[in-house]
Every structure is written in C-alpha cells, then in structure tokens.
Coordinates of C-alpha atoms and ligand atoms in Angstrom, one line a residue:
M1 CA 0.2 -0.2 -0.1
K2 CA 1.2 3.8 -1.0
T3 CA 1.4 5.7 2.3
S4 CA 2.6 9.7 2.6
P5 CA 4.8 11.1 5.1
P6 CA 2.6 12.5 8.1
L7 CA 1.3 16.2 7.9
W8 CA 4.5 18.2 8.3
F9 CA 4.5 21.9 8.9
E10 CA 6.8 24.2 10.6
P11 CA 5.2 26.8 13.0
A12 CA 6.3 30.2 11.0
P13 CA 5.1 32.2 8.0
W14 CA 5.5 30.5 4.4
I15 CA 7.3 32.6 1.9
D16 CA 8.5 32.2 -1.4
G17 CA 8.1 28.1 -0.5
A18 CA 10.2 28.2 2.7
W19 CA 9.3 28.6 6.3
R20 CA 10.8 31.6 7.8
Q21 CA 11.5 31.8 11.3
P22 CA 11.2 35.4 12.6
G23 CA 14.7 36.1 13.7
R24 CA 15.5 36.7 17.3
G25 CA 13.5 39.0 19.7
S26 CA 10.1 38.1 17.7
D27 CA 7.2 37.5 20.2
P28 CA 5.6 34.7 18.5
F29 CA 1.6 33.3 19.7
T30 CA 0.3 30.4 21.0
V31 CA -2.4 28.1 19.9
R32 CA -3.9 25.7 22.5
N33 CA -6.8 23.2 22.1
P34 CA -10.1 25.4 23.2
A35 CA -11.4 21.6 24.7
T36 CA -8.4 20.5 26.9
G37 CA -6.4 24.0 26.9
A38 CA -3.2 21.9 25.5
L39 CA -0.5 24.1 24.1
L40 CA -0.1 22.8 20.5
A41 CA 2.1 25.0 18.8
E42 CA 4.0 28.4 19.2
V43 CA 3.8 30.1 15.8
G44 CA 6.2 32.5 14.4
R45 CA 4.6 35.7 13.6
A46 CA 4.9 37.6 10.3
D47 CA 5.5 41.3 11.2
A48 CA 4.9 44.1 8.7
G49 CA 8.2 43.4 7.0
A50 CA 7.9 40.0 6.5
V51 CA 4.3 40.9 4.8
T52 CA 5.7 43.3 2.8
A53 CA 8.4 40.7 1.7
A54 CA 5.5 38.3 0.9
I55 CA 4.1 40.5 -1.2
E56 CA 6.6 41.3 -3.1
G57 CA 7.6 37.1 -3.5
A58 CA 4.2 37.4 -4.7
A59 CA 4.3 40.2 -7.2
R60 CA 7.4 38.2 -8.7
A61 CA 5.5 34.8 -8.6
G62 CA 2.7 36.4 -10.5
R63 CA 4.3 36.8 -14.1
G64 CA 4.8 32.6 -14.2
W65 CA 1.7 32.1 -12.5
R66 CA -0.2 34.0 -15.1
E67 CA 1.2 32.7 -18.3
L68 CA 1.0 29.1 -17.1
P69 CA -1.6 27.7 -19.2
A70 CA -4.9 27.4 -17.2
A71 CA -5.5 23.9 -17.6
A72 CA -2.1 23.9 -16.0
R73 CA -3.1 25.5 -12.8
G74 CA -6.3 23.6 -12.8
E75 CA -4.6 20.5 -12.4
I76 CA -2.7 22.0 -9.1
L77 CA -5.5 22.6 -7.6
K78 CA -7.0 19.5 -8.5
R79 CA -4.6 17.4 -7.5
T80 CA -4.7 19.3 -4.2
A81 CA -8.0 18.4 -3.5
A82 CA -7.5 14.7 -3.8
A83 CA -4.1 15.3 -1.7
L84 CA -7.1 16.6 1.1
R85 CA -9.3 13.7 0.6
A86 CA -6.9 11.1 0.5
R87 CA -5.3 13.0 4.2
R88 CA -9.1 13.8 5.6
D89 CA -8.2 12.2 8.7
E90 CA -5.0 14.4 9.5
F91 CA -6.5 17.1 8.7
A92 CA -9.5 16.2 10.6
R93 CA -7.5 15.5 13.6
L94 CA -5.8 18.6 13.6
L95 CA -8.7 20.9 12.6
T96 CA -10.4 19.8 16.1
A97 CA -7.5 20.0 17.9
E98 CA -7.1 24.0 17.4
Q99 CA -10.5 24.8 16.4
G100 CA -12.4 22.1 19.1
K101 CA -15.1 21.2 16.5
P102 CA -16.2 17.5 17.0
Y103 CA -14.2 15.1 14.6
L104 CA -17.0 14.4 12.4
Q105 CA -17.6 18.4 11.6
A106 CA -13.8 18.2 11.1
A107 CA -13.7 15.8 8.2
G108 CA -17.0 17.5 7.0
E109 CA -14.9 20.4 6.9
V110 CA -12.3 18.8 4.9
D111 CA -14.1 17.7 2.3
Y112 CA -15.9 21.1 1.8
A113 CA -12.2 22.6 1.5
A114 CA -11.2 19.6 -1.4
S115 CA -15.0 20.5 -3.0
F116 CA -13.7 24.2 -3.7
F117 CA -10.1 23.0 -4.6
Q118 CA -12.4 20.3 -6.9
W119 CA -14.5 23.2 -8.3
F120 CA -12.1 25.9 -8.9
G121 CA -9.4 23.7 -10.7
E122 CA -12.7 22.8 -13.0
E123 CA -13.4 26.8 -13.2
A124 CA -10.2 27.6 -14.2
R125 CA -10.1 26.5 -17.9
R126 CA -13.7 28.2 -17.8
V127 CA -12.4 32.3 -18.0
H128 CA -12.7 33.4 -21.2
G129 CA -13.0 36.8 -22.9
R130 CA -15.1 37.7 -26.1
I131 CA -14.7 39.3 -29.2
V132 CA -17.3 42.2 -29.4
P133 CA -18.4 43.8 -33.3
H134 CA -17.1 47.7 -33.4
P135 CA -19.6 49.8 -34.8
E136 CA -16.8 51.5 -37.0
A137 CA -15.8 49.6 -40.1
G138 CA -12.6 47.9 -40.0
R139 CA -12.4 47.6 -35.9
E140 CA -13.5 45.4 -33.4
F141 CA -12.8 45.1 -29.8
L142 CA -11.4 42.3 -27.5
V143 CA -12.9 41.9 -24.1
E144 CA -10.4 40.3 -22.0
Q145 CA -10.7 38.5 -18.3
C146 CA -7.2 39.0 -16.4
P147 CA -6.1 38.0 -13.2
A148 CA -6.0 41.0 -11.1
G149 CA -2.6 41.0 -9.5
V150 CA -1.7 39.8 -6.1
A151 CA -4.7 39.0 -4.0
G152 CA -4.3 39.3 0.1
L153 CA -6.8 37.1 2.1
I154 CA -7.9 37.0 5.5
T155 CA -9.9 34.1 7.0
P156 CA -11.5 33.3 10.4
W157 CA -11.1 30.3 12.9
N158 CA -14.4 28.8 12.5
F159 CA -13.5 27.6 9.5
P160 CA -10.2 27.4 9.3
L161 CA -9.1 25.4 6.3
A162 CA -12.7 25.9 3.9
Q163 CA -12.5 29.3 4.4
G164 CA -9.1 29.7 3.5
A165 CA -9.7 26.9 0.1
K166 CA -12.6 29.3 -0.9
K167 CA -10.5 32.1 -1.5
V168 CA -7.0 30.2 -2.1
A169 CA -8.7 27.9 -4.9
A170 CA -10.2 31.0 -6.3
A171 CA -7.4 33.1 -6.6
L172 CA -5.1 30.8 -7.9
A173 CA -7.7 29.8 -10.7
A174 CA -8.2 33.3 -11.9
G175 CA -3.8 33.3 -12.2
C176 CA -3.8 35.6 -9.4
T177 CA -1.4 35.1 -6.6
A178 CA -2.0 35.7 -2.8
V179 CA -1.1 36.5 0.6
W180 CA -2.9 34.3 3.0
K181 CA -3.5 35.6 6.8
P182 CA -5.3 33.1 8.8
A183 CA -6.5 33.8 12.2
E184 CA -4.6 33.5 14.9
A185 CA -6.2 30.5 17.0
T186 CA -6.2 28.8 14.5
P187 CA -3.2 28.9 11.9
L188 CA -2.0 25.2 11.7
V189 CA -4.0 23.8 9.2
A190 CA -3.4 26.5 6.8
L191 CA 0.5 26.2 7.6
A192 CA -0.2 22.4 6.9
L193 CA -1.8 23.3 3.4
A194 CA 1.5 25.3 2.4
P195 CA 3.6 21.3 1.3
I196 CA 0.6 19.7 0.4
L197 CA 0.2 22.6 -2.5
A198 CA 3.7 22.8 -3.1
A199 CA 3.7 18.5 -3.5
A200 CA 0.8 19.1 -6.1
G201 CA 3.0 21.3 -8.3
L202 CA 2.5 25.0 -6.5
P203 CA 5.2 27.0 -7.8
A204 CA 7.4 28.7 -4.8
G205 CA 5.7 32.2 -3.7
V206 CA 2.1 31.6 -5.4
L207 CA 0.5 31.4 -2.0
Q208 CA 2.5 33.0 0.4
I209 CA 0.9 32.3 4.3
V210 CA 1.3 34.6 7.0
P211 CA 0.3 34.2 10.5
G212 CA -0.1 37.5 12.5
K213 CA -2.3 39.7 14.0
G214 CA -5.0 40.9 11.9
S215 CA -4.4 44.9 12.6
V216 CA -0.9 44.9 11.7
V217 CA -1.3 42.4 8.9
G218 CA -4.5 44.1 7.6
P219 CA -3.1 47.6 6.9
V220 CA -0.2 46.3 5.4
L221 CA -2.3 44.2 2.5
A222 CA -4.5 47.2 2.4
A223 CA -1.8 49.8 1.6
H224 CA 0.7 47.7 -0.7
P225 CA 0.3 48.9 -4.2
H226 CA 1.0 45.1 -5.2
V227 CA -2.2 44.4 -3.3
R228 CA -5.3 44.3 -5.8
V229 CA -7.5 42.3 -4.2
L230 CA -8.3 42.1 -0.9
S231 CA -10.7 39.4 0.4
L232 CA -12.0 38.7 4.1
T233 CA -14.0 36.5 6.1
G234 CA -15.2 38.3 9.4
S235 CA -17.1 40.6 11.5
T236 CA -19.0 43.4 9.8
A237 CA -16.7 45.6 11.8
T238 CA -13.4 44.0 10.5
G239 CA -14.7 44.6 7.4
S240 CA -15.8 48.1 7.7
S241 CA -12.3 48.9 9.0
L242 CA -10.8 47.1 6.1
M243 CA -12.7 49.3 3.8
V244 CA -11.2 52.4 5.3
A245 CA -7.5 51.1 4.9
A246 CA -8.4 50.3 1.6
A247 CA -9.5 53.3 0.5
P248 CA -6.8 55.4 -0.3
G249 CA -5.4 52.7 -2.5
I250 CA -8.9 51.9 -4.2
K251 CA -8.5 48.3 -3.8
R252 CA -10.8 45.8 -4.8
L253 CA -13.1 44.1 -2.2
S254 CA -14.9 40.8 -1.6
L255 CA -16.4 40.7 2.4
E256 CA -17.8 38.0 3.8
L257 CA -19.1 39.6 7.1
G258 CA -21.5 38.7 9.7
G259 CA -25.1 37.6 10.0
N260 CA -28.2 37.8 12.1
A261 CA -30.0 34.1 9.9
P262 CA -33.9 34.5 10.5
F263 CA -35.2 30.9 10.9
I264 CA -39.1 31.0 10.2
I265 CA -41.4 28.4 11.1
L266 CA -44.5 28.1 8.7
P267 CA -47.7 26.9 10.5
D268 CA -47.8 23.6 8.7
A269 CA -44.1 22.8 9.8
D270 CA -43.2 18.9 10.9
L271 CA -41.8 20.3 14.3
G272 CA -40.0 17.1 14.5
S273 CA -38.0 17.0 11.0
V274 CA -37.7 21.1 12.3
T275 CA -36.3 20.2 16.2
D276 CA -33.5 17.9 14.2
Q277 CA -32.5 19.7 11.7
L278 CA -32.7 23.0 14.1
V279 CA -30.1 21.5 16.6
Q280 CA -27.7 20.4 14.1
L281 CA -27.7 23.8 13.1
K282 CA -27.2 25.0 16.0
M283 CA -24.5 23.0 17.4
F284 CA -22.5 22.7 14.5
V285 CA -19.3 24.4 15.5
S286 CA -21.0 25.6 18.5
G287 CA -23.3 28.0 16.9
Q288 CA -20.0 29.8 16.2
V289 CA -20.7 30.1 11.9
C290 CA -22.2 33.3 10.8
V291 CA -24.6 31.4 8.7
T292 CA -26.2 29.9 11.7
A293 CA -30.1 30.4 12.5
N294 CA -29.9 33.6 15.5
R295 CA -33.6 34.2 15.4
I296 CA -36.5 31.6 15.5
F297 CA -39.4 32.7 14.5
V298 CA -42.2 29.7 15.6
P299 CA -45.9 30.1 15.1
A300 CA -47.6 31.1 18.8
D301 CA -49.7 28.4 19.2
R302 CA -46.9 25.9 18.1
E303 CA -44.0 27.5 20.7
A304 CA -45.4 24.7 23.6
E305 CA -44.8 21.7 21.3
L306 CA -41.7 23.4 19.9
I307 CA -39.8 23.9 23.4
E308 CA -41.2 20.3 25.2
R309 CA -39.1 18.7 21.1
L310 CA -35.9 21.1 21.9
S311 CA -35.9 20.3 25.4
A312 CA -35.5 16.6 25.1
R313 CA -32.9 16.9 22.3
I314 CA -30.7 19.2 23.8
A315 CA -31.0 17.1 27.1
G316 CA -29.1 14.1 24.9
L317 CA -26.7 16.3 23.4
K318 CA -23.2 15.3 24.3
V319 CA -20.8 18.7 24.7
G320 CA -17.2 17.5 25.2
D321 CA -13.6 16.9 23.3
G322 CA -14.3 17.3 19.7
L323 CA -12.0 14.2 19.6
A324 CA -14.3 12.2 22.0
E325 CA -16.5 9.5 20.9
G326 CA -19.8 10.3 19.5
V327 CA -19.7 14.6 20.8
D328 CA -22.3 16.4 19.5
A329 CA -20.5 19.7 20.1
G330 CA -17.3 21.1 21.5
P331 CA -16.0 24.2 23.4
L332 CA -16.1 27.6 22.3
I333 CA -12.9 29.5 20.6
H334 CA -12.1 30.9 23.6
M335 CA -13.2 32.0 27.6
D336 CA -14.0 35.4 26.4
A337 CA -16.5 33.9 23.6
C338 CA -18.4 32.3 26.1
R339 CA -18.3 35.4 28.6
D340 CA -19.8 37.0 25.7
V341 CA -23.0 34.5 25.2
R342 CA -23.1 34.5 28.8
S343 CA -23.9 38.0 29.1
R344 CA -26.5 38.5 26.4
V345 CA -28.1 35.0 27.3
A346 CA -28.2 37.1 30.9
E347 CA -29.4 40.6 29.6
A348 CA -32.2 38.6 27.9
V349 CA -33.1 37.4 31.1
A350 CA -33.0 40.0 33.1
A351 CA -35.5 41.8 30.2
G352 CA -37.8 39.1 30.7
A353 CA -37.1 35.6 28.8
K354 CA -36.8 32.3 29.7
I355 CA -34.5 29.5 29.6
V356 CA -36.2 26.5 29.2
A357 CA -33.1 23.8 28.7
E358 CA -29.8 23.9 29.4
N359 CA -27.2 21.0 29.0
R360 CA -24.5 21.7 31.7
S361 CA -23.2 17.7 31.1
F362 CA -19.7 18.7 30.3
E363 CA -18.8 20.5 33.6
S364 CA -19.0 17.0 35.2
T365 CA -16.2 15.2 32.0
P366 CA -12.4 15.5 33.4
G367 CA -9.7 16.9 31.7
L368 CA -12.1 19.5 29.6
C369 CA -10.9 23.6 30.3
V370 CA -14.5 24.3 31.3
E371 CA -14.1 27.9 31.1
N372 CA -14.1 27.8 27.2
F373 CA -17.4 25.7 27.0
S374 CA -21.1 27.1 26.9
P375 CA -23.6 25.2 27.4
P376 CA -26.3 24.5 25.0
T377 CA -29.6 26.7 25.6
V378 CA -33.1 27.8 24.7
V379 CA -34.4 30.8 25.3
A380 CA -38.2 31.9 24.9
G381 CA -40.0 34.5 25.1
V382 CA -36.9 36.5 23.0
T383 CA -38.1 40.2 21.7
D384 CA -36.7 42.2 18.3
S385 CA -35.3 44.5 21.0
M386 CA -33.1 42.2 22.8
R387 CA -29.6 42.1 22.2
L388 CA -30.0 38.7 21.7
A389 CA -32.1 39.0 18.6
R390 CA -30.7 42.2 16.8
E391 CA -26.7 40.7 17.0
E392 CA -25.1 37.0 16.0
I393 CA -25.3 35.8 19.2
F394 CA -21.7 32.6 18.2
G395 CA -22.8 30.3 20.4
P396 CA -25.0 27.2 20.7
V397 CA -28.0 29.4 22.1
I398 CA -31.4 29.0 20.3
P399 CA -33.4 32.0 21.0
L400 CA -37.3 31.7 20.1
L401 CA -39.4 34.2 19.0
S402 CA -42.9 34.2 18.9
Y403 CA -45.5 35.4 15.7
R404 CA -48.9 35.3 15.3
T405 CA -49.7 36.6 11.1
L406 CA -46.8 35.7 8.3
P407 CA -46.3 39.0 7.1
E408 CA -45.3 40.0 10.7
A409 CA -42.7 37.5 10.8
V410 CA -41.1 38.1 7.5
E411 CA -41.3 42.0 8.6
R412 CA -39.6 41.2 11.2
A413 CA -36.8 38.7 9.9
N414 CA -36.2 41.6 7.6
A415 CA -35.8 44.0 9.9
T416 CA -32.1 43.7 10.4
P417 CA -29.1 45.6 8.9
Y418 CA -27.6 41.8 7.6
G419 CA -28.5 39.9 5.2
L420 CA -26.4 36.6 5.0
A421 CA -28.6 33.3 5.5
A422 CA -32.2 32.8 6.5
Y423 CA -34.3 29.7 6.5
V424 CA -37.6 28.6 6.1
Y425 CA -39.4 25.5 6.9
G426 CA -42.9 24.1 5.8
T427 CA -45.2 22.1 3.8
D428 CA -46.8 23.8 1.3
L429 CA -43.8 24.4 -1.4
G430 CA -45.7 27.6 -2.8
R431 CA -46.1 29.1 0.9
L432 CA -42.0 28.7 1.4
R433 CA -41.2 30.0 -1.9
A434 CA -42.9 32.8 -1.6
V435 CA -41.8 33.6 2.0
A436 CA -38.3 32.5 0.4
S437 CA -37.8 35.4 -2.6
A438 CA -39.4 37.7 0.7
L439 CA -36.7 37.2 2.9
E440 CA -33.7 39.9 2.1
A441 CA -30.9 37.1 2.4
G442 CA -27.6 36.1 0.3
I443 CA -28.7 32.0 0.6
V444 CA -32.1 30.8 1.6
G445 CA -32.3 27.4 2.7
V446 CA -35.9 25.9 2.7
N447 CA -36.2 22.8 4.9
E448 CA -32.8 22.5 5.0
W449 CA -30.1 23.7 7.3
R450 CA -26.6 23.3 5.1
P451 CA -27.5 25.0 1.5
L452 CA -23.7 26.2 0.7
K453 CA -21.7 24.2 -1.8
A454 CA -18.8 25.2 -3.9
E455 CA -21.4 25.1 -7.0
I456 CA -23.2 28.1 -6.0
P457 CA -22.7 31.5 -5.1
F458 CA -22.4 32.6 -1.6
G459 CA -22.1 35.9 0.0
G460 CA -24.3 38.6 2.0
V461 CA -26.2 41.7 1.2
K462 CA -27.2 44.5 3.1
Q463 CA -24.1 44.2 5.8
S464 CA -23.2 41.2 5.3
G465 CA -20.9 41.7 2.6
I466 CA -20.0 42.5 -0.9
G467 CA -19.2 39.6 -3.6
A468 CA -19.7 36.1 -3.5
E469 CA -17.4 33.0 -3.1
G470 CA -18.3 29.7 -5.2
G471 CA -19.7 29.4 -8.2
E472 CA -19.4 31.2 -11.5
E473 CA -19.1 34.1 -9.4
G474 CA -16.5 32.7 -6.8
I475 CA -13.4 33.8 -9.5
R476 CA -14.7 37.0 -11.0
E477 CA -13.6 38.1 -7.5
F478 CA -10.3 37.9 -8.6
L479 CA -10.3 38.9 -12.3
E480 CA -10.4 42.4 -14.0
T481 CA -12.1 43.2 -17.3
R482 CA -9.9 45.2 -19.7
V483 CA -10.9 46.1 -23.5
I484 CA -8.8 46.1 -26.7
S485 CA -10.1 48.3 -29.1
M486 CA -8.2 47.7 -32.4
P487 CA -7.8 47.0 -36.4
K488 CA -9.8 44.0 -37.2
P489 CA -6.9 42.0 -39.5
G490 CA -8.4 41.4 -43.1
V491 CA -6.3 39.0 -45.9
D492 CA -5.7 42.0 -47.9
G493 CA -3.4 43.2 -45.4
Ligands
LIG501 P1 -14.2 36.8 14.5 O1 -14.9 37.6 15.0 O2 -14.6 36.1 13.5 O3 -12.4 36.8 14.8 P2 -12.6 39.2 12.8 O4 -13.3 40.1 11.9 O5 -12.3 39.4 14.1 O6 -14.0 38.0 12.9 O7 -11.3 37.8 12.5 C1 -11.4 37.6 11.3 C2 -9.7 38.0 10.4 O8 -9.6 39.5 10.1 C3 -9.1 37.5 11.0 O9 -7.9 36.6 10.6 C4 -8.5 38.6 11.8 O10 -6.4 38.5 12.5 C5 -8.6 39.8 10.9 N1 -8.6 40.7 11.1 C6 -8.9 41.6 12.5 N2 -9.0 42.7 12.2 C7 -7.7 43.3 11.2 C8 -8.0 44.1 10.5 N3 -8.2 45.7 11.0 N4 -7.7 44.2 9.6 C9 -7.5 43.1 8.5 N5 -7.8 42.2 9.0 C10 -8.1 42.0 10.3

C-alpha cells in the first residue's frame, strides 16, 4: 500500500516556498486546544516586514503563474483536492485540535475545502473573454478577463481550512498569486496546507501564508500597491475597517461578514423534523457560524410543542472534547467568547426572557477546560429589541421569538442591517417559495439547514458583505475586465 509522510509543517510564515522563522526578539503567539487548554504550537508571527516580503515575492511569482496555461493551474488545484481527501483524517484531527469542533464536523470541513479546490480547478479553464463587433468598419473589440494581481486573503477561526480553500482556490484559478493571513487562533491547518500545495506542483511564491495579527497584517495588505484585491471573511466591524484602510489605494474588496439569520417555522411545519435540523444547525461548530440561525420565529400556538421537543433533544446532547467519541458540540474558541454569550443570555433573561432548556453535562467531564464551554441553551420569550435577537450570538443558544401572522414574521425577519442567510421550514411549497423570496438574504435554505456548496455563489446582502464565494461568481472576484479596441486584421493587409 502506498503511504504518504505524516502532515508536516513548521509553525512559521511560509514565504517563497520555505518556512521563515522570525529572528530573535520576535514575539511568537501560542495556539492552544480550546477543549483541553493543551499547548499545540508557538507560532512565529509575520511582522510588517515579513508581510511586505511576502507581497513582493507573490508579485514576482505572478508573472510565471499567470502565463501558465489555465488547464495546468487547474490540475494543481485538483491534485490538491485529491491530496486533501486522501489526508482527510490527519487534517480533521489537526482541525479539531486547534478549533474544537467535533471530529465528524472537521472531516466534513476537509471534504468541503477539497470541493472548492476541485470546483475552481475545473473553473480555471472556463475563464475567457469575447470579441465584440465594433460600430465602426474595420475595427473590433477584444474583451479580456485578466488576473487582478496579488490577492490579500484574510480568514477567521470558525472554518480555518474551508474559508481559506474558498479564497485560495478561486484566486489561484483566476491566475492571481496570493498572501493568506489565517486567524491567530487557528493557523495550523493553513500552514499544513502549504506543503500539500507544493507537492501538488504549486510554484514557490504563488501562495504565501503569513500568520499574524489582523491589525498589523491587514493594513500592510491594504496599503501595498501590488495588492489589487482584498478578500476577508470576518466580522462586519473588521470589514468596515478594512474598507477604510483600502480606500486610499482603491482596492477591490470581497467581503463575507456577519449575519443575523432568521429561521421561520411556518404554521404547517413538521416540528419533529424542524427540531432535528434546528439542533444540528445550532450545534454545528457550537453556533460559531455566520450563517447559523440567530432568531427562531415560531407560530405562537406551536411554541409549547417546539419547546418540549427541543428540550428533549438538548438534554440528550453530548458536549465535550471534539476528539472524543460521539460528541455533538465542542467548546467555543476561547473563554471570552463564552463570557460574551453568557452576558447576552443574562441580559435577555433580565428583560423577561426565560431559559427553558440547558445542557451543562460537560461540567462533570474530567480533563476539559470548562471555562471554554458554553451550554447548549434554549431561550423562550425573546423579543426583537433584545441583544440576543439584534446581534449575532456565536454560541449554541436557540432564541425563540413567537409570531401571530406570517407577514409580521417576514417583516420582523428582515428588520436587521444584516442579510447573509435565512431559513424557512414548512410543507406548502408555494408558501415556502413566497416566504423565501421575500427574505432579504444572500442564501435561503428551504427545509435545509446547510445549503452551502462549491457550485453556488455565497455572499451576503446589506451589511453582510460584498461579492460572492463559490459558483461561477467566485472566480470573478479575482479577475478584471480589460478591453482592447483595435483594427480588425484583413487578409488583404
Ligand atoms: P471573528 O470575530 O470571526 O474573529 P474578526 O473580524 O475579528 O472575526 O477576524 C477575522 C479575521 O480578520 C482574522 O484573521 C483577524 O485576524 C482579521 N482581522 C482582525 N482585525 C483586522 C483588521 N483591522 N484588518 C484586517 N484584518 C483583521
């Protein structure tokens, strides 16, 4: 049987095809397993000088990369997809160790990341321009799609591999080279991807990886003239500050930001299947997902039944270390995140809401860093003005908001500055379709809790973002349209 060497990487920036350990006196940052608190690595931080070197190396590598036939670029990406699938278990274990999500969710993320390398590996050869007839005789227009230049990619800690894969694969397929800054809490899977890409044939310098602080790396990427596109997945506040930093250089921006997804349960919904899917959605990465359901709109006369069903499901969940057998929900990323969730729930309770279900089973499990865990919780009696309903929760909390009429539910669902995802559950297809169309969101799941796939564009409306990832659209974020207006060659000279 053919075996491959174990996943290997150095905890340091990856620049021009080599690990760059920062010099003495630099200040490494620690990466810990959020479930147990165990130290995983001390990572050499990319400072402003290292980021500048990475950008300049990427610009040099760009000349060769854009000249490579698109099909050859695509092959490298498809080989990367195959390598990720082959090393699913190792990547999943590393992902669970640094991020905390249960192993099966991590393995699903590896597959999801591979699907973007596969998709954009295929899309690379479908980028083409067109010839447009000129209104004057003897001339023609060539409309070209060109790689924009160096792309700056900034990703968060909730999907450390997949968020990177979406951006890296699209940028490289387009013929851009890239500088990727993973989140400080979860840089290890990003670094582990570097040798995989190199083994797949990616030339040195085409992808640089610069672990470091967002407030240091972001402004350097935003200010450098070689960087032509900035793609960020993060909070709306970070997106806004990146826009400001990018404004003087008129950089293109692709932003996937926060959400406040409504989840509307129609009066005819099957509450058994709704409960099942809602709990899966909210326990996915312990609710630390920008598309998770944030406000559950339930018909007032069905709320009691929903509470009863949810309470039974919440009580049966296993909360613990994602590497342990059968765990449904892992820790949050750090204890500040838990404190934040706790304070939102406490504020809601003080304002009249009620905790109707809670699972604190993790408190009695030995070896866990209990302060990093947040109990799966159902809160009833939540009103639109509570912070729990106005802002993204980022924790395993299910807030129930009751409604009397459907137009009222739709209006309240849309009464938010965010517009990333929305969900609607019921049985009447006509009604489902009408409600889905009325919701102001980049993606609506109808009787489906995880609609995101590499084949479709994903991006928010309103303050949830600009642009899209995935689908045909994802690659366009990294292309610019240029026109050549020229004499039309003729056989008679
Ligand atoms: P989250 O709440 O998911 O951590 P953030 O927006 O804080 O979202 O972080 C997402 C990514 O943006 C991380 O890689 C982070 O380091 C980076 N980041 C944070 N601040 C800035 C900034 N001012 N400019 C650019 N990137 C930043």
